[in-house]
Coordinates of C-alpha atoms in Angstrom, one line a residue:
M1 CA 11.3 22.4 -102.3
K2 CA 12.5 25.1 -104.7
H3 CA 14.4 26.8 -101.9
I4 CA 16.0 23.5 -100.9
L5 CA 17.1 22.7 -104.4
S6 CA 18.5 26.2 -105.0
T7 CA 20.5 25.9 -101.7
V8 CA 21.8 22.5 -102.8
A9 CA 23.0 24.0 -106.1
L10 CA 24.8 26.7 -104.1
G11 CA 26.4 24.0 -102.0
A12 CA 27.6 22.1 -105.1
L13 CA 29.1 25.4 -106.4
L14 CA 31.0 25.8 -103.1
F15 CA 32.2 22.2 -103.3
S16 CA 33.5 22.8 -106.8
C17 CA 35.4 25.9 -105.7
G18 CA 37.0 24.2 -102.7
G19 CA 40.8 23.7 -102.9
S20 CA 43.5 22.3 -100.6
K21 CA 43.8 23.2 -97.0
S22 CA 46.2 26.0 -97.9
T23 CA 43.7 28.0 -100.1
V24 CA 41.3 30.7 -99.0
N25 CA 38.4 28.5 -100.2
D26 CA 38.8 26.1 -97.3
L27 CA 37.8 28.7 -94.7
A28 CA 35.1 27.4 -92.3
T29 CA 32.9 30.4 -93.2
A30 CA 33.1 29.6 -96.9
N31 CA 32.3 25.8 -97.1
P32 CA 29.7 23.6 -95.5
I33 CA 30.7 21.8 -92.3
S34 CA 31.5 18.2 -93.3
T35 CA 30.2 15.6 -90.9
A36 CA 30.1 11.8 -90.9
I37 CA 28.5 9.0 -88.9
N38 CA 29.8 5.4 -89.3
L39 CA 27.2 2.8 -88.3
S40 CA 29.5 0.1 -89.6
S41 CA 32.1 0.8 -87.0
V42 CA 29.9 0.8 -83.9
K43 CA 31.6 -0.7 -80.8
D44 CA 30.0 -1.1 -77.4
D45 CA 26.9 0.7 -78.7
K46 CA 28.8 3.8 -79.6
A47 CA 28.9 5.3 -83.1
P48 CA 31.9 7.2 -84.3
V49 CA 31.3 10.8 -85.5
V50 CA 33.7 13.0 -87.4
I51 CA 33.3 16.8 -87.8
N52 CA 35.4 18.7 -90.3
P53 CA 34.6 22.4 -90.3
G54 CA 37.3 23.8 -92.6
R55 CA 40.0 26.3 -91.6
F56 CA 39.3 28.7 -88.8
I57 CA 40.9 32.1 -88.6
E58 CA 40.1 32.8 -84.9
E59 CA 42.3 31.4 -82.1
T60 CA 39.5 29.8 -80.0
V61 CA 36.3 28.0 -81.1
T62 CA 33.4 26.5 -79.2
Y63 CA 31.6 23.4 -80.2
R64 CA 28.3 22.3 -78.7
L65 CA 25.6 19.6 -78.7
P66 CA 22.0 20.7 -77.9
K67 CA 21.0 21.2 -74.3
V68 CA 17.4 21.5 -75.4
V69 CA 15.8 20.6 -78.8
Q70 CA 12.7 22.1 -80.3
G71 CA 9.4 20.5 -79.3
T72 CA 10.5 18.9 -76.1
Y73 CA 10.3 21.8 -73.5
S74 CA 12.7 20.0 -71.2
I75 CA 16.5 19.7 -70.6
S76 CA 18.0 16.8 -72.6
D77 CA 21.8 17.5 -72.5
F78 CA 22.8 15.5 -75.5
G79 CA 26.4 16.2 -74.8
K80 CA 26.3 13.8 -71.9
Y81 CA 26.2 11.0 -74.4
V82 CA 29.5 11.9 -76.0
D83 CA 32.7 10.0 -75.2
D84 CA 36.3 10.2 -76.2
F85 CA 36.1 13.7 -77.7
K86 CA 39.3 14.6 -79.6
A87 CA 40.4 17.6 -81.7
L88 CA 43.1 16.8 -84.3
D89 CA 45.4 19.2 -86.1
Y90 CA 46.5 18.9 -89.7
K91 CA 49.3 16.5 -88.8
G92 CA 47.0 14.1 -87.0
N93 CA 48.1 15.2 -83.5
E94 CA 45.7 15.6 -80.6
M95 CA 45.1 19.2 -79.5
S96 CA 44.1 20.6 -76.2
V97 CA 40.4 20.6 -75.5
T98 CA 38.5 22.1 -72.5
R99 CA 35.1 20.6 -71.6
V100 CA 33.2 23.6 -70.3
D101 CA 30.0 21.8 -69.3
D102 CA 28.0 18.8 -70.4
N103 CA 27.3 20.1 -73.8
T104 CA 30.3 22.4 -74.6
W105 CA 33.9 22.0 -75.7
T106 CA 36.4 24.8 -76.4
I107 CA 39.5 24.4 -78.6
A108 CA 42.4 26.8 -78.4
D109 CA 44.9 27.3 -81.2
A110 CA 41.9 26.7 -83.5
T111 CA 43.8 27.9 -86.6
N112 CA 45.5 24.5 -86.6
L113 CA 42.3 22.5 -86.1
D114 CA 41.6 20.0 -88.8
K115 CA 38.7 17.9 -87.4
I116 CA 36.9 16.7 -84.4
E117 CA 36.2 13.0 -83.6
Y118 CA 34.1 11.5 -80.8
L119 CA 31.8 8.6 -80.0
V120 CA 28.1 8.8 -79.3
N121 CA 26.3 6.6 -76.9
D122 CA 22.5 6.1 -77.6
T123 CA 19.9 7.3 -75.1
F124 CA 17.5 4.4 -75.4
D125 CA 19.9 2.2 -73.4
Q126 CA 20.2 4.8 -70.7
E127 CA 16.4 4.8 -69.9
A128 CA 16.8 1.4 -68.2
V129 CA 19.5 2.8 -65.7
G130 CA 18.1 6.2 -65.2
G131 CA 20.2 8.2 -67.6
I132 CA 23.6 9.7 -67.3
G133 CA 23.6 12.0 -64.3
G134 CA 20.1 13.4 -64.6
E135 CA 17.1 13.7 -66.9
I136 CA 16.8 11.4 -69.9
P137 CA 15.7 12.7 -73.3
F138 CA 12.1 11.8 -74.1
S139 CA 12.3 8.7 -76.2
P140 CA 11.0 10.1 -79.5
S141 CA 13.7 12.8 -79.2
G142 CA 16.4 10.2 -78.3
T143 CA 18.7 8.0 -80.2
N144 CA 19.1 4.2 -80.7
I145 CA 22.1 2.2 -81.6
E146 CA 21.6 -1.5 -81.9
P147 CA 22.6 -4.1 -84.5
N148 CA 19.2 -4.1 -86.3
N149 CA 18.0 -0.6 -85.8
Y150 CA 19.4 3.0 -85.6
V151 CA 17.1 5.9 -84.7
L152 CA 19.1 8.9 -85.8
N153 CA 17.7 12.0 -84.3
L154 CA 20.7 13.9 -85.6
H155 CA 20.7 16.4 -82.8
G156 CA 22.1 13.5 -80.7
F157 CA 25.0 13.0 -83.0
I158 CA 25.9 16.3 -84.7
G159 CA 26.6 19.6 -83.0
Y160 CA 27.4 23.2 -84.1
F161 CA 30.2 25.8 -83.7
D162 CA 29.1 29.0 -82.0
S163 CA 30.9 31.0 -84.8
L164 CA 29.2 29.1 -87.6
K165 CA 25.6 29.0 -86.6
N166 CA 24.4 29.8 -90.1
A167 CA 26.7 27.3 -91.8
Q168 CA 25.6 24.7 -94.3
Y169 CA 26.2 21.0 -93.5
T170 CA 27.1 17.9 -95.4
L171 CA 26.6 14.5 -93.8
D172 CA 27.9 11.1 -94.8
V173 CA 26.2 8.1 -93.1
T174 CA 28.0 4.8 -93.7
A175 CA 26.1 1.6 -92.9
P176 CA 25.9 -2.1 -94.0
A177 CA 24.6 -2.5 -97.5
S178 CA 21.8 -4.7 -96.2
F179 CA 20.3 -1.8 -94.2
V180 CA 17.1 -0.1 -95.3
R181 CA 17.5 3.7 -94.8
T182 CA 14.9 6.4 -94.8
S183 CA 15.4 10.2 -94.5
A184 CA 13.7 13.3 -95.9
L185 CA 17.0 15.1 -95.8
Q186 CA 18.3 16.0 -99.3
N187 CA 20.3 13.0 -100.6
T188 CA 23.2 14.1 -102.8
N189 CA 25.1 10.9 -103.4
T190 CA 25.3 7.2 -102.7
K191 CA 28.6 5.2 -102.9
S192 CA 29.3 1.5 -102.3
S193 CA 32.5 0.2 -100.8
S194 CA 34.9 -1.7 -103.0
D195 CA 33.7 -5.0 -101.6
G196 CA 30.0 -4.0 -101.8
T197 CA 29.4 -4.6 -98.1
Q198 CA 29.0 -1.0 -97.1
I199 CA 27.1 2.0 -98.5
T200 CA 27.8 5.6 -97.7
T201 CA 24.8 8.0 -98.3
S202 CA 25.6 11.7 -98.5
Y203 CA 23.1 14.3 -97.4
F204 CA 22.9 18.1 -97.5
A205 CA 21.4 20.5 -95.0
P206 CA 21.1 24.3 -95.6
R207 CA 21.7 25.0 -91.9
Y208 CA 22.0 23.4 -88.5
F209 CA 18.2 23.6 -88.0
D210 CA 17.8 21.2 -91.0
I211 CA 20.1 18.8 -89.3
T212 CA 18.0 18.8 -86.1
D213 CA 14.7 18.8 -88.1
N214 CA 15.3 15.8 -90.3
P215 CA 15.6 12.5 -88.4
M216 CA 16.6 9.2 -90.0
M217 CA 16.0 5.6 -89.4
Y218 CA 18.4 2.8 -90.6
G219 CA 18.4 -1.0 -90.2
K220 CA 15.9 -3.8 -90.8
L221 CA 12.9 -1.6 -91.5
D222 CA 9.6 -2.0 -93.1
V223 CA 8.7 0.9 -95.3
E224 CA 5.5 1.9 -97.2
E225 CA 5.2 4.9 -99.4
F226 CA 1.9 6.3 -100.6
M227 CA 0.2 9.5 -101.7
V228 CA -2.5 11.4 -99.8
G229 CA -3.6 14.0 -102.2
D230 CA -0.4 15.8 -103.3
I231 CA 1.6 14.7 -100.1
K232 CA 3.9 11.7 -100.3
I233 CA 3.7 9.8 -97.0
V234 CA 6.7 7.6 -96.1
L235 CA 5.9 5.2 -93.2
S236 CA 9.0 3.5 -91.7
V237 CA 8.3 0.9 -89.1
Y238 CA 10.7 -1.1 -86.8
S239 CA 9.0 -3.9 -85.0
P240 CA 11.7 -6.0 -83.4
N241 CA 9.6 -9.2 -83.2
N242 CA 7.8 -8.5 -86.5
V243 CA 4.5 -8.1 -84.7
H244 CA 3.4 -5.2 -86.9
T245 CA 4.2 -4.1 -90.4
A246 CA 4.0 -0.8 -92.3
A247 CA 1.6 -2.5 -94.7
S248 CA -0.8 -3.5 -91.8
M249 CA -0.9 0.2 -90.7
K250 CA -1.0 1.8 -94.1
E251 CA -4.9 1.9 -94.3
T252 CA -5.2 3.5 -90.8
V253 CA -2.6 6.2 -91.6
Y254 CA -4.1 6.8 -95.1
K255 CA -7.6 7.4 -93.8
M256 CA -6.4 9.5 -91.0
M257 CA -4.2 11.8 -93.1
E258 CA -6.8 12.0 -95.9
A259 CA -9.3 13.3 -93.3
Q260 CA -6.7 15.7 -92.0
K261 CA -5.9 17.0 -95.5
A262 CA -9.7 17.6 -96.0
Y263 CA -10.0 19.3 -92.6
L264 CA -7.0 21.7 -93.4
G265 CA -8.3 22.6 -96.8
D266 CA -6.1 25.2 -98.4
V267 CA -3.4 25.2 -95.8
D268 CA 0.0 25.2 -97.5
S269 CA 1.3 21.8 -96.6
T270 CA 4.5 19.8 -97.2
P271 CA 5.1 17.8 -100.4
R272 CA 6.5 14.9 -98.2
Y273 CA 5.8 13.7 -94.7
D274 CA 7.8 11.0 -92.9
I275 CA 6.6 8.9 -90.0
Y276 CA 9.3 7.0 -88.2
L277 CA 7.7 4.4 -85.9
Y278 CA 9.8 2.5 -83.4
L279 CA 7.8 -0.3 -81.6
S280 CA 9.3 -1.0 -78.2
D281 CA 9.1 -4.6 -77.0
G282 CA 9.6 -3.7 -73.3
S283 CA 12.9 -5.4 -73.0
E284 CA 15.9 -3.9 -71.2
G285 CA 17.4 -1.2 -73.3
S286 CA 14.2 -0.5 -75.2
P287 CA 12.6 2.9 -74.9
K288 CA 10.0 3.6 -72.2
G289 CA 8.7 7.0 -73.1
F290 CA 5.8 6.6 -75.5
G291 CA 4.5 9.4 -77.7
A292 CA 6.0 11.4 -80.5
L293 CA 8.2 14.4 -81.3
E294 CA 7.2 16.7 -84.1
H295 CA 9.5 18.0 -86.9
H296 CA 8.4 20.3 -89.6
T297 CA 7.9 17.5 -92.2
S298 CA 8.2 14.4 -90.1
T299 CA 7.6 12.8 -86.7
V300 CA 9.4 10.2 -84.7
V301 CA 7.0 7.9 -82.8
V302 CA 7.6 5.4 -80.0
L303 CA 4.8 3.0 -79.1
R304 CA 4.4 -0.5 -77.6
E305 CA 5.0 -3.5 -79.9
Q306 CA 2.6 -5.7 -77.8
S307 CA -0.4 -3.5 -78.6
S308 CA -3.1 -5.2 -80.7
K309 CA -3.6 -4.0 -84.2
E310 CA -6.7 -2.0 -83.0
Q311 CA -4.8 -0.5 -80.0
L312 CA -1.9 0.5 -82.2
A313 CA -4.3 2.1 -84.8
A314 CA -5.9 4.1 -82.1
S315 CA -2.6 5.3 -80.7
M316 CA -1.3 6.2 -84.2
I317 CA -4.4 8.3 -84.8
D318 CA -4.1 10.0 -81.4
V319 CA -0.3 10.6 -81.7
V320 CA 0.5 11.1 -85.4
A321 CA -2.6 13.3 -86.1
H322 CA -1.3 15.7 -83.4
E323 CA 2.2 15.8 -84.9
F324 CA 1.0 16.3 -88.5
F325 CA -1.1 19.3 -87.4
H326 CA 2.1 21.0 -86.3
I327 CA 2.5 22.0 -90.0
V328 CA 0.1 24.7 -89.0
T329 CA 1.9 25.8 -85.8
P330 CA 4.8 26.2 -85.2
L331 CA 5.7 25.6 -88.9
S332 CA 3.5 28.4 -90.3
V333 CA 2.8 30.4 -87.2
H334 CA 5.6 30.9 -84.6
S335 CA 7.3 33.4 -82.4
E336 CA 10.9 34.7 -82.5
D337 CA 11.8 32.2 -79.7
V338 CA 11.0 29.4 -82.1
H339 CA 12.4 31.0 -85.3
Y340 CA 15.7 31.9 -83.7
F341 CA 15.9 28.9 -81.3
D342 CA 19.0 28.7 -79.1
Y343 CA 19.9 25.1 -78.4
Y344 CA 22.2 26.1 -75.5
E345 CA 20.3 28.9 -73.7
P346 CA 16.8 28.7 -75.1
T347 CA 14.0 31.1 -74.3
F348 CA 10.5 29.9 -74.6
S349 CA 7.4 31.4 -76.1
K350 CA 4.4 32.4 -73.9
H351 CA 2.1 30.6 -76.3
L352 CA 2.2 26.8 -75.7
W353 CA -1.6 27.1 -75.5
M354 CA -1.4 27.6 -79.3
Y355 CA 1.6 25.4 -80.3
E356 CA 0.6 22.3 -78.4
G357 CA -2.9 23.1 -77.1
V358 CA -4.5 24.2 -80.4
T359 CA -2.6 21.4 -82.2
E360 CA -4.0 18.9 -79.8
Y361 CA -7.5 20.4 -80.2
F362 CA -7.3 20.0 -84.0
A363 CA -6.1 16.4 -83.6
Q364 CA -9.3 15.6 -81.7
H365 CA -11.8 17.9 -83.5
F366 CA -10.9 16.8 -87.0
Q367 CA -12.0 13.3 -86.1
V368 CA -15.6 14.3 -85.4
Y369 CA -15.7 17.0 -88.1
E370 CA -14.6 14.6 -90.8
G371 CA -16.8 11.7 -89.5
L372 CA -14.1 9.4 -88.1
V373 CA -15.9 9.4 -84.7
D374 CA -19.4 10.3 -83.6
N375 CA -20.4 13.3 -81.4
D376 CA -20.6 11.2 -78.2
T377 CA -17.0 9.9 -78.6
F378 CA -15.8 13.5 -79.1
Y379 CA -17.7 14.7 -76.0
Q380 CA -16.1 11.9 -74.0
T381 CA -12.6 12.9 -75.1
I382 CA -13.3 16.5 -74.1
Q383 CA -14.8 15.3 -70.8
Q384 CA -11.6 13.4 -70.0
K385 CA -9.5 16.5 -70.8
I386 CA -11.6 18.6 -68.4
A387 CA -11.3 16.0 -65.7
I388 CA -7.5 15.8 -66.0
S389 CA -6.9 19.5 -66.4
T390 CA -9.1 20.5 -63.4
G391 CA -7.1 18.0 -61.3
M392 CA -3.9 20.0 -62.1
D393 CA -3.2 23.6 -61.1
D394 CA -6.2 25.2 -62.8
T395 CA -5.3 28.7 -61.7
M396 CA -1.8 28.8 -63.2
S397 CA -1.3 31.4 -65.9
F398 CA -0.7 29.5 -69.1
T399 CA 1.5 32.2 -70.6
T400 CA 3.7 32.3 -67.4
M401 CA 3.9 28.5 -67.4
S402 CA 4.9 28.5 -71.1
E403 CA 7.6 31.0 -70.7
N404 CA 9.1 29.2 -67.7
V405 CA 8.3 25.6 -68.8
V406 CA 11.6 24.0 -67.9
E407 CA 11.5 25.3 -64.3
E408 CA 9.3 24.2 -61.4
P409 CA 6.5 24.4 -60.6
Y410 CA 5.8 25.0 -64.3
A411 CA 7.6 21.9 -65.6
S412 CA 5.2 19.6 -63.6
N413 CA 2.2 21.3 -65.3
Y414 CA 3.5 20.9 -68.8
Y415 CA 1.2 17.9 -69.4
N416 CA -1.7 20.4 -69.1
V417 CA -0.9 21.9 -72.5
Y418 CA -2.4 18.8 -74.0
Q419 CA -5.5 19.0 -71.7
K420 CA -6.4 22.6 -70.8
G421 CA -4.5 23.9 -73.9
A422 CA -6.8 21.9 -76.1
L423 CA -9.8 23.1 -74.2
I424 CA -8.6 26.7 -74.7
G425 CA -8.6 26.0 -78.4
M426 CA -12.1 24.5 -78.2
C427 CA -13.5 27.6 -76.3
I428 CA -12.0 30.0 -78.9
D429 CA -13.4 27.8 -81.7
I430 CA -16.9 28.0 -80.1
L431 CA -16.6 31.8 -79.6
M432 CA -15.4 32.3 -83.1
R433 CA -18.4 30.4 -84.5
E434 CA -20.9 32.2 -82.3
E435 CA -19.5 35.7 -83.2
S436 CA -19.5 34.9 -86.9
N437 CA -22.7 33.0 -87.3
G438 CA -20.7 29.9 -88.0
N439 CA -18.5 31.4 -90.7
R440 CA -15.2 31.6 -88.8
S441 CA -13.4 29.2 -86.5
M442 CA -10.2 28.4 -84.7
L443 CA -8.8 26.9 -87.9
S444 CA -9.8 29.9 -90.0
L445 CA -8.0 32.1 -87.4
M446 CA -4.8 30.0 -87.7
K447 CA -5.1 30.3 -91.5
E448 CA -5.3 34.0 -91.2
L449 CA -2.2 34.1 -88.9
S450 CA -0.4 31.8 -91.3
A451 CA -1.1 34.2 -94.2
K452 CA 0.1 37.2 -92.1
Y453 CA 3.3 35.5 -90.9
G454 CA 4.2 32.2 -92.6
K455 CA 7.3 30.0 -92.3
E456 CA 9.9 32.7 -92.6
K457 CA 8.3 35.6 -90.6
P458 CA 8.0 35.2 -86.8
F459 CA 5.6 37.1 -84.7
V460 CA 6.6 39.2 -81.6
D461 CA 5.7 37.1 -78.6
D462 CA 4.3 39.9 -76.4
N463 CA 2.1 41.2 -79.2
L464 CA 0.2 38.0 -80.3
I465 CA -2.9 38.3 -78.1
E466 CA -3.3 41.9 -79.0
E467 CA -3.0 41.0 -82.7
I468 CA -5.5 38.1 -82.4
T469 CA -8.0 40.4 -80.7
A470 CA -7.7 43.0 -83.5
M471 CA -8.1 40.2 -86.1
T472 CA -11.2 38.7 -84.4
Y473 CA -13.6 40.0 -81.7
P474 CA -13.3 41.7 -78.2
S475 CA -14.7 38.5 -76.7
I476 CA -11.6 36.5 -77.9
G477 CA -9.3 39.1 -76.4
A478 CA -11.2 39.0 -73.1
F479 CA -11.1 35.2 -73.0
L480 CA -7.4 35.1 -73.6
N481 CA -6.6 37.7 -71.1
T482 CA -8.8 36.2 -68.4
H483 CA -8.1 32.5 -68.8
V484 CA -4.8 32.2 -70.6
V485 CA -2.8 35.2 -69.4
G486 CA -4.9 35.5 -66.3
T487 CA -5.5 32.8 -63.6
T488 CA -9.3 32.4 -63.7
P489 CA -10.4 28.8 -64.3
I490 CA -12.7 28.3 -67.4
D491 CA -16.4 27.7 -66.8
Y492 CA -16.8 25.1 -69.5
E493 CA -20.6 24.9 -68.9
Q494 CA -20.8 28.5 -70.1
F495 CA -19.2 27.5 -73.5
F496 CA -21.2 24.3 -73.8
N497 CA -24.4 26.2 -73.4
K498 CA -23.6 28.2 -76.5
V499 CA -23.8 25.0 -78.5
G500 CA -26.7 23.4 -76.7
L501 CA -24.7 21.0 -74.5
T502 CA -25.0 20.4 -70.8
F503 CA -23.5 18.3 -68.0
K504 CA -25.4 15.3 -66.6
E505 CA -24.2 13.2 -63.6
S506 CA -24.0 9.7 -65.0
K507 CA -22.3 6.3 -64.6
V508 CA -19.8 6.2 -67.4
E509 CA -17.1 3.8 -68.6
T510 CA -13.5 4.7 -67.5
S511 CA -10.0 3.3 -67.8
Y512 CA -8.1 1.5 -65.1
I513 CA -6.0 4.5 -64.3
Q514 CA -8.8 7.2 -64.0
D515 CA -11.9 8.1 -62.2
G516 CA -14.3 11.0 -63.1
K517 CA -11.8 13.6 -61.9
G518 CA -8.5 12.4 -63.3
F519 CA -5.7 9.9 -62.5
I520 CA -6.1 7.6 -59.5
F521 CA -2.4 7.5 -58.6
D522 CA 0.0 9.6 -56.7
G523 CA 3.7 9.4 -56.1
D524 CA 6.5 10.1 -53.6
R525 CA 9.8 11.3 -55.1
E526 CA 11.8 10.5 -52.0
T527 CA 10.8 6.8 -51.9
M528 CA 10.1 6.6 -55.6
K529 CA 6.9 4.8 -54.9
I530 CA 3.5 5.0 -56.7
F531 CA 0.3 4.6 -54.7
F532 CA -3.4 4.8 -55.2
S533 CA -5.1 8.1 -54.4
E534 CA -8.6 8.8 -53.1
G535 CA -9.8 8.6 -56.6
V536 CA -9.6 4.8 -56.5
K537 CA -12.8 4.7 -54.5
N538 CA -14.6 6.0 -57.6
N539 CA -13.2 3.4 -60.0
T540 CA -15.4 0.3 -59.8
F541 CA -12.9 -2.3 -60.9
W542 CA -10.3 -1.4 -58.2
A543 CA -13.0 -0.8 -55.6
D544 CA -14.4 -4.3 -56.2
Q545 CA -10.9 -5.7 -55.7
G546 CA -10.8 -4.1 -52.3
V547 CA -8.0 -1.6 -53.1
L548 CA -7.8 1.4 -50.7
P549 CA -6.3 4.9 -51.0
G550 CA -2.6 4.8 -49.9
D551 CA -2.0 1.2 -51.2
V552 CA 1.5 1.2 -52.7
I553 CA 1.8 -0.6 -56.1
K554 CA 4.9 -2.8 -55.9
T555 CA 4.6 -4.7 -59.2
V556 CA 2.3 -4.9 -62.2
N557 CA 2.4 -8.2 -64.1
G558 CA 5.7 -9.0 -62.5
E559 CA 7.4 -5.7 -63.3
Q560 CA 8.3 -3.3 -60.5
L561 CA 6.6 0.1 -60.6
T562 CA 8.4 3.2 -59.5
I563 CA 8.3 6.9 -60.3
A564 CA 11.2 6.3 -62.8
N565 CA 9.1 4.0 -65.0
A566 CA 5.6 5.2 -64.1
Q567 CA 4.9 6.9 -67.4
A568 CA 5.5 3.8 -69.4
M569 CA 3.8 1.3 -67.0
I570 CA 0.8 3.4 -66.3
G571 CA 0.5 4.1 -70.0
S572 CA 0.4 0.4 -70.5
M573 CA -2.3 0.0 -67.9
Y574 CA -4.3 2.6 -69.8
Q575 CA -4.4 0.2 -72.7
W576 CA -5.8 -2.7 -70.6
K577 CA -9.1 -4.2 -71.9
P578 CA -11.8 -6.3 -70.3
G579 CA -11.0 -10.0 -70.4
Q580 CA -7.2 -9.6 -69.8
G581 CA -5.7 -11.4 -66.8
I582 CA -3.6 -9.2 -64.5
N583 CA -1.4 -9.7 -61.4
V584 CA -0.8 -6.7 -59.2
V585 CA 1.1 -6.8 -55.9
L586 CA 0.3 -4.1 -53.4
E587 CA 1.8 -3.1 -50.0
R588 CA -0.5 -1.9 -47.2
E589 CA 0.8 -1.1 -43.8
G590 CA 3.8 -3.4 -44.4
K591 CA 1.8 -6.3 -45.6
E592 CA 1.8 -7.7 -49.2
I593 CA -1.6 -8.0 -51.0
V594 CA -1.8 -9.8 -54.3
I595 CA -4.6 -9.0 -56.8
E596 CA -4.9 -11.7 -59.5
A597 CA -8.0 -11.1 -61.6
V598 CA -9.6 -10.9 -65.0
L599 CA -10.3 -7.4 -66.0
T600 CA -14.0 -6.3 -66.1
Q601 CA -15.2 -3.0 -67.5
S602 CA -14.6 -0.2 -65.0
Y603 CA -17.1 2.6 -64.3
T604 CA -17.1 5.9 -62.5
M605 CA -19.6 8.6 -61.6
A606 CA -18.9 11.7 -63.6
K607 CA -20.5 14.7 -65.2
K608 CA -21.2 13.5 -68.7
I609 CA -21.5 16.0 -71.6
V610 CA -24.8 15.5 -73.3
E611 CA -26.9 17.3 -75.9
A612 CA -29.5 19.4 -74.1
E613 CA -33.2 18.5 -74.9
T614 CA -34.0 22.2 -74.4
A615 CA -31.4 23.5 -76.9
T616 CA -32.6 26.4 -79.0
A617 CA -32.5 26.5 -82.8
K618 CA -29.6 29.0 -82.6
Q619 CA -27.6 26.8 -80.2
I620 CA -28.1 23.8 -82.5
E621 CA -27.1 25.8 -85.5
I622 CA -23.8 26.8 -83.9
R623 CA -23.2 23.2 -82.8
K624 CA -23.7 22.0 -86.3
A625 CA -21.2 24.5 -87.6
W626 CA -18.8 23.4 -84.9
L627 CA -19.1 19.7 -85.4
K628 CA -20.3 19.6 -89.1
G629 CA -23.6 18.1 -88.4

């Protein structure tokens, strides 16, 4: 906070020194880039944006919107959502602009450039029609423009000049006075219109990273603020049909974050953390990609509005806990690829196993360690991750996949960072506790790395595993080189044996989208169809309904299922509970088959993780250190 305040003071000093356009003080390199978004002038779901950089001294400048944003590991091309791009000179005349690619514009005769104006279309609307010429941004990284709600992931509105990558920014957001507005970005001023119908809020960002790292939400919001220890939590909720409120979720979030704070202990955390929750009602134009995107001191979350209070609470714990743990990595521990991130031509770190995998491990492990769930529930979670990860490419080098994550075949295996990546974290945690007689752990290692590096000092990507080995034990280095850099699958039973656990073939409860080995669906990109795989035979509910491998799923509860919407719809099926009525239309050899039934609990045969009766005192001691009891 001290750093931010001192930077704001510097910005104010620059403002006070600014003169007219004819003075040296208006140079683009001297003053913050002035930007504005007007939510009161939205037409056809497009918001007007104005960028005023100050006076350039070079003849040609380049302006870009991000191709990729941090935390997504996929191509977003936010420039595709920009229309009517104009460059204006000091007399208000349009200047010549060349659009180099989807995200890039060059302006010649830049010494006469006064400002840039353009319209931004939101990405949520595009999810219903398959996007604009390609991949659609993941919903929590996207933007929303509608009369009652605006999700302002600012990387979708504000870009940067190549020659001003380290420039400061000011941002004015104008919106109806009736709107609730939340943002963790530094607020410098608030001004009402003469008739009182509009309010312009001014913000300051020390650099472009802070623009991209501080989302906002405007509109008819429900907001709760509360303290968890010394952290101020701001929970902003948009529920279009008022199904859920921030107040109804406050207790869940409080208990979760209180436990996370206890788990982290003396980790240097943020003084404020914002949670922006958009609840999708499933209508046309609503987001379909459920999950969250982390920022250093906030997260944007998209979940289903039709979830019950209990389902939503479970989803919030699963999703938000993961995002909050990102304050450890990459906030405190990150490579040069992250620290000097290039939004146009990004390079990716080899260590997604740590950024996403260890973070996901913490998000599950803290729950059992702090007593939010029992041991068996934690074992079941680990078991599911093993089943899913072993159903993917289990011999793919994790470091190679990470470094090439936006390309195939690696992009298709990105989901494994939340499965095998978390299991990697678990194995290191068990090894650390075994080697240290329970005194060190995965978390203590991350704390040591945080003390060595911290927010402002990145590590060298190629050196991390060697450094971790030197800081820990030869067994840790051997594990990382064999199973993370190397292609050897992990023998999980070997690690469970260290803590007195074993596998036992058992009949276990399962969801309606899995069996004991993973998902029970497959897809064909050419036909865009989703069909049941061989795994359906080992899911009692579907087997009892007579479903066979190869049956194509045409509709689920009246909604067509294709590869385009599979993530959202199958995710919805994951939340099905016994007692619900369903209607599923299948196609088998050209014939239509209708399954209309009430859900019953589904079971599968799987290797269940259990505590071994023959566990030694030493094994039990390490297990107690691992699970805190």
